[in-house]
Coordinates of C-alpha atoms in Angstrom, one line a residue:
F1 CA 33.7 134.4 77.1
V2 CA 37.3 135.7 75.7
I3 CA 40.1 135.7 77.5
L4 CA 43.4 136.9 76.4
L5 CA 46.9 135.5 77.3
T6 CA 49.8 137.4 77.5
H7 CA 53.4 136.7 77.8
L8 CA 53.2 132.9 76.1
Q9 CA 56.5 131.1 75.6
K10 CA 54.8 128.9 73.3
P11 CA 51.9 128.2 71.3
T12 CA 51.0 124.7 73.3
D13 CA 50.7 127.0 76.5
A14 CA 47.7 128.2 75.4
A15 CA 46.7 124.5 75.2
V16 CA 47.7 124.1 79.0
V17 CA 45.4 127.1 80.2
A18 CA 42.3 125.8 78.2
Q19 CA 42.9 122.1 79.2
K20 CA 42.9 123.9 82.6
I21 CA 39.4 125.5 81.9
I22 CA 37.8 122.7 80.5
D23 CA 39.0 120.2 83.8
T24 CA 37.7 122.9 86.2
I25 CA 34.5 123.3 84.7
R26 CA 34.1 120.1 84.3
R27 CA 33.6 119.2 87.9
P28 CA 30.3 118.1 89.5
Y29 CA 28.4 121.1 91.1
R30 CA 25.8 121.1 93.9
V31 CA 23.1 123.5 92.8
E32 CA 21.0 125.1 95.9
G33 CA 17.4 123.6 95.9
V34 CA 18.3 120.6 93.9
D35 CA 18.6 117.2 95.9
P36 CA 22.1 117.3 97.1
S37 CA 22.7 113.3 95.7
T38 CA 22.1 115.3 92.4
K39 CA 25.7 116.6 91.0
I40 CA 25.4 118.7 87.6
N41 CA 28.2 118.7 85.6
I42 CA 28.7 121.1 82.5
G43 CA 31.0 120.9 79.5
V44 CA 32.9 123.8 77.7
S45 CA 34.3 124.2 74.3
V46 CA 37.4 126.3 74.1
G47 CA 38.6 128.2 70.6
I48 CA 42.3 129.4 70.2
A49 CA 43.4 131.8 68.0
L50 CA 47.0 133.3 68.2
I51 CA 48.5 136.7 67.5
P52 CA 49.8 137.6 65.0
Q53 CA 49.9 134.1 63.0
N54 CA 45.7 134.4 63.2
G55 CA 45.3 138.3 63.0
L56 CA 46.4 141.5 64.8
E57 CA 42.2 143.2 64.8
A58 CA 40.6 141.8 67.8
M59 CA 37.3 141.3 65.6
Q60 CA 39.5 139.0 63.5
L61 CA 41.1 137.6 66.2
I62 CA 37.6 136.5 67.9
K63 CA 35.9 135.6 64.4
H64 CA 39.0 133.0 64.3
A65 CA 38.8 131.8 68.0
D66 CA 35.0 131.8 67.2
M67 CA 35.3 129.3 64.4
A68 CA 37.8 127.2 66.4
M69 CA 35.3 127.1 69.2
Y70 CA 32.7 125.7 66.6
K71 CA 35.3 123.3 65.5
A72 CA 35.7 122.0 69.3
K73 CA 32.1 121.9 69.8
E74 CA 31.4 119.4 67.1
R75 CA 33.9 117.3 69.0
G76 CA 32.4 117.7 72.4
N77 CA 34.2 119.6 75.6
R78 CA 37.6 120.2 74.2
Y79 CA 39.6 122.8 72.5
M80 CA 40.7 123.5 68.9
F81 CA 43.5 125.9 67.4
F82 CA 42.2 127.9 64.6
T83 CA 45.4 125.9 62.6
S84 CA 45.2 122.2 62.0
E85 CA 49.2 122.1 62.7
L86 CA 48.7 123.6 66.0
N87 CA 45.6 121.3 66.4
K88 CA 48.4 118.4 65.9
Q89 CA 50.6 119.7 68.2
A90 CA 48.3 120.2 71.2
S91 CA 46.6 116.9 70.6
E92 CA 50.0 115.4 70.7
R93 CA 50.5 117.0 74.1
L94 CA 47.0 116.1 75.4
F95 CA 47.8 112.6 74.7
L96 CA 51.1 112.6 76.6
E97 CA 49.3 114.4 79.8
N98 CA 46.5 112.1 79.9
G99 CA 49.0 109.0 79.1
I100 CA 51.4 109.9 82.0
R101 CA 48.4 110.2 84.2
K102 CA 47.2 106.8 82.6
A103 CA 50.5 105.2 83.2
L104 CA 51.3 106.2 86.6
D105 CA 47.7 105.0 88.0
Q106 CA 48.1 101.7 86.1
K107 CA 52.1 101.2 86.9
V108 CA 53.3 100.7 83.4
F109 CA 56.4 102.6 83.6
D110 CA 59.8 100.9 83.6
L111 CA 63.4 101.8 84.7
H112 CA 66.0 100.4 82.8
Y113 CA 69.5 100.5 84.3
Q114 CA 72.5 101.8 82.5
P115 CA 76.0 100.0 83.4
I116 CA 78.7 102.3 84.9
V117 CA 82.2 100.9 84.5
G118 CA 85.4 101.7 86.0
V119 CA 88.8 101.5 84.8
Q120 CA 89.4 98.0 85.5
G121 CA 86.2 97.2 83.6
F122 CA 84.1 95.9 86.4
I123 CA 80.4 97.4 86.4
E124 CA 80.4 99.6 89.8
G125 CA 77.2 101.0 89.4
A126 CA 74.2 101.5 87.3
E127 CA 72.2 104.5 86.4
A128 CA 68.1 104.4 86.6
L129 CA 66.4 105.2 83.5
L130 CA 62.9 106.2 83.2
R131 CA 61.2 104.4 80.1
W132 CA 57.7 104.1 78.7
H133 CA 56.0 101.8 76.7
D134 CA 52.7 102.7 75.2
R135 CA 50.5 99.6 74.3
K136 CA 49.4 101.4 71.1
R137 CA 52.2 103.9 70.7
G138 CA 55.1 101.8 71.4
F139 CA 58.0 103.2 72.9
I140 CA 57.6 106.9 73.9
S141 CA 61.0 108.9 74.3
P142 CA 61.7 110.5 77.3
V143 CA 62.8 113.6 75.2
D144 CA 59.0 114.0 74.6
F145 CA 57.3 112.6 77.8
I146 CA 59.6 114.3 80.3
P147 CA 59.0 118.1 79.1
V148 CA 55.2 117.4 79.6
A149 CA 55.4 115.9 83.0
E150 CA 57.4 119.0 83.8
E151 CA 55.1 121.3 82.7
T152 CA 52.0 119.2 84.5
G153 CA 53.8 118.8 87.8
L154 CA 53.6 115.2 87.0
I155 CA 56.9 114.9 87.5
L156 CA 56.7 115.0 91.1
P157 CA 54.5 111.8 91.6
L158 CA 56.7 110.1 89.0
G159 CA 60.1 111.4 90.4
D160 CA 59.1 109.7 93.7
W161 CA 58.2 106.5 92.0
V162 CA 61.3 106.3 90.2
F163 CA 63.3 106.9 93.5
E164 CA 61.5 104.3 95.2
T165 CA 61.6 101.8 92.5
A166 CA 65.3 102.3 92.3
C167 CA 65.9 101.8 95.6
H168 CA 64.1 98.8 96.0
Q169 CA 65.9 97.0 93.0
L170 CA 69.5 98.5 94.8
K171 CA 68.4 96.7 98.2
T172 CA 67.7 93.7 96.2
W173 CA 70.9 93.6 94.1
N174 CA 72.8 94.4 97.8
S175 CA 71.1 91.6 99.5
E176 CA 71.6 89.2 96.4
G177 CA 75.7 89.4 96.8
F178 CA 76.6 92.6 95.1
E179 CA 77.1 94.4 98.5
D180 CA 79.2 97.7 96.8
L181 CA 76.9 97.8 93.8
Y182 CA 75.6 101.5 93.6
V183 CA 72.6 103.2 92.0
S184 CA 72.5 106.7 90.7
I185 CA 69.0 108.5 90.3
N186 CA 68.1 111.5 88.7
L187 CA 66.0 114.3 90.6
S188 CA 64.5 117.0 88.1
V189 CA 64.5 120.8 88.5
K190 CA 61.1 120.6 90.0
Q191 CA 61.8 117.7 92.4
F192 CA 64.4 119.2 93.6
S193 CA 63.0 122.8 94.2
Q194 CA 60.0 121.5 96.4
E195 CA 60.6 122.7 100.0
H196 CA 60.3 119.4 101.6
I197 CA 62.3 117.1 99.0
V198 CA 64.8 116.0 101.8
D199 CA 62.3 114.5 103.8
T200 CA 60.5 113.0 100.9
L201 CA 64.1 111.1 100.0
S202 CA 64.7 110.4 103.7
R203 CA 61.3 108.5 104.0
I204 CA 62.3 106.4 101.0
I205 CA 65.8 105.7 102.1
S206 CA 64.6 104.6 105.5
R207 CA 61.6 102.9 104.3
T208 CA 63.6 100.8 101.8
G209 CA 66.6 100.2 103.9
I210 CA 69.2 100.7 101.7
D211 CA 72.5 102.0 102.5
P212 CA 73.2 105.1 101.5
K213 CA 77.0 104.6 100.4
N214 CA 75.2 102.6 97.5
L215 CA 73.0 105.9 96.4
K216 CA 74.2 108.3 94.2
V217 CA 71.7 111.4 93.6
E218 CA 71.8 113.4 90.3
I219 CA 70.8 117.2 89.7
T220 CA 71.6 119.5 87.3
E221 CA 73.4 122.8 87.1
S222 CA 69.9 124.4 86.5
S223 CA 68.5 122.6 90.1
I224 CA 71.1 124.8 91.8
M225 CA 71.1 128.1 90.2
P226 CA 67.7 129.4 91.1
D227 CA 68.3 129.5 94.9
P228 CA 71.9 128.4 95.3
S229 CA 72.0 129.0 98.9
E230 CA 68.7 126.7 99.3
A231 CA 70.1 124.0 97.0
R232 CA 73.2 124.0 99.3
M233 CA 71.3 123.6 102.4
K234 CA 69.3 120.8 100.9
M235 CA 72.6 118.6 100.2
L236 CA 74.0 119.3 103.1
E237 CA 71.0 118.4 105.2
L238 CA 70.5 115.4 102.7
K239 CA 74.3 114.0 103.5
K240 CA 74.0 114.7 107.2
R241 CA 70.9 112.7 107.7
H242 CA 72.3 110.1 105.5
P243 CA 76.5 109.6 105.9
G244 CA 78.1 108.1 102.9
I245 CA 75.3 109.4 100.2
R246 CA 76.8 111.0 97.3
I247 CA 75.9 114.0 94.9
A248 CA 77.0 114.0 91.3
I249 CA 76.1 117.0 88.8
D250 CA 74.5 115.8 85.4
D251 CA 75.1 116.9 82.1
F252 CA 78.0 119.0 83.4
G253 CA 79.5 121.8 80.9
T254 CA 76.1 122.4 79.4
G255 CA 74.8 125.2 81.5
Y256 CA 75.4 128.7 82.1
S257 CA 76.3 128.6 86.0
S258 CA 79.5 129.8 88.0
L259 CA 82.0 127.5 89.1
S260 CA 82.2 128.7 92.0
Y261 CA 79.6 126.7 93.3
L262 CA 81.6 123.3 92.9
T263 CA 84.0 124.5 95.8
D264 CA 81.2 125.6 97.8
F265 CA 79.0 122.8 97.3
P266 CA 78.9 119.3 98.7
I267 CA 79.6 117.6 95.3
D268 CA 81.3 114.3 94.7
I269 CA 81.1 113.4 91.2
L270 CA 81.0 115.5 87.7
K271 CA 79.2 113.6 85.0
I272 CA 80.4 115.0 81.6
D273 CA 77.4 115.4 79.1
Q274 CA 77.3 112.9 76.3
S275 CA 77.0 115.3 73.8
F276 CA 80.4 116.3 74.3
V277 CA 81.9 112.3 73.9
I278 CA 79.8 111.4 71.3
N279 CA 81.2 114.4 69.3
M280 CA 84.8 114.3 70.4
D281 CA 86.5 114.7 67.2
K282 CA 85.4 118.3 67.5
K283 CA 88.4 120.0 68.7
G284 CA 86.6 122.4 71.0
N285 CA 84.3 119.0 72.7
M286 CA 88.0 117.5 73.3
K287 CA 89.3 120.6 74.9
I288 CA 85.9 121.1 77.4
I289 CA 86.6 117.4 78.2
N290 CA 89.9 117.7 79.2
T291 CA 89.1 120.6 81.3
I292 CA 86.2 119.1 83.1
I293 CA 88.6 115.9 84.1
T294 CA 91.4 118.2 85.1
L295 CA 88.9 120.2 87.3
G296 CA 87.5 117.1 88.9
N297 CA 90.5 115.4 89.5
S298 CA 92.0 118.6 91.3
L299 CA 88.9 119.2 93.4
L300 CA 89.2 115.6 94.4
M301 CA 85.9 114.5 92.6
D302 CA 85.1 111.6 90.5
V303 CA 84.7 112.0 86.8
I304 CA 82.0 109.9 84.6
A305 CA 82.0 110.1 81.0
E306 CA 78.6 109.7 79.7
G307 CA 77.8 108.5 76.1
V308 CA 80.7 106.3 75.6
E309 CA 79.7 104.5 72.3
T310 CA 83.4 103.5 70.7
R311 CA 86.2 101.9 71.7
N312 CA 88.4 105.3 70.7
Q313 CA 86.4 107.2 73.2
L314 CA 87.1 104.8 75.8
E315 CA 91.0 105.0 75.2
Y316 CA 91.1 108.8 75.2
L317 CA 88.9 109.2 78.2
L318 CA 91.3 106.5 79.8
S319 CA 94.3 108.1 78.8
K320 CA 93.1 111.6 80.5
S321 CA 92.5 109.9 84.3
C322 CA 88.8 109.7 83.6
K323 CA 87.3 107.4 86.6
A324 CA 84.3 106.0 84.9
F325 CA 82.2 105.3 82.0
Q326 CA 79.0 104.9 80.7
G327 CA 77.3 104.6 77.5
F328 CA 76.4 102.1 74.7
Y329 CA 79.9 100.8 74.3

């Protein structure tokens, strides 16, 4: 069989389709006339050739895909690209996808908590950060595995696990005498776009018994822009069900959206993206930081600066009336 895929965003998208085909065909089949308890499995090998890298003529492309398919057959029920470099990239992606599934099942993900410090120098709260330490590969950066989790939909069960685990930790800290300590939890674009996301979060909040005033939910501008009216309704409903809960816009200033939503949406906090703070010495970044702080203060929103790594950065942000800070410093 030959399958022509059009409008691929990147070469590894072909690998995603190939893996879905392999997984689907691998499912056990029952055959009429055969003992119902007997299940039959079929394997499949897929070869991938790309246009224009591997040719422009149909027969040349089929020939190259065929060669890749025979390589895949040698290794058994998998896919292979015609080029070794793409095979390497695809293998890495497959490792990450399978690794995320396994890590979820075996509960080997970790949450680390980065302190959020107020102007007086005291810890006011902490942001929950997802970390993955694989037994063989060691530490795997979120920059590598989060995009794969997003592409495959694994971000949904992973996001639910993060939210519930962080809420349990918050409940523990509050019960141990830190009554006002809060935890800030990120929601991915795919998570927030779910129709029943408010119901899901509400169940976890109720089940863990946390005080909503100690919970902050972080979303990005890109979570809002696909459907602003629906995003606004979700935020309002979440606040209605759980009075005291606060909503932050993460990585503020890196998106391409309109500023008008700041007045229309029930947003409480703006978080200055760390890329501006770390590169504060660049004149343009300093102006952006000043603008965000002024904007937040004028709208009666708290402003938190991410990526604070030096004393000079902290002192500058303090001089501009920034309310809270997080980072390695």
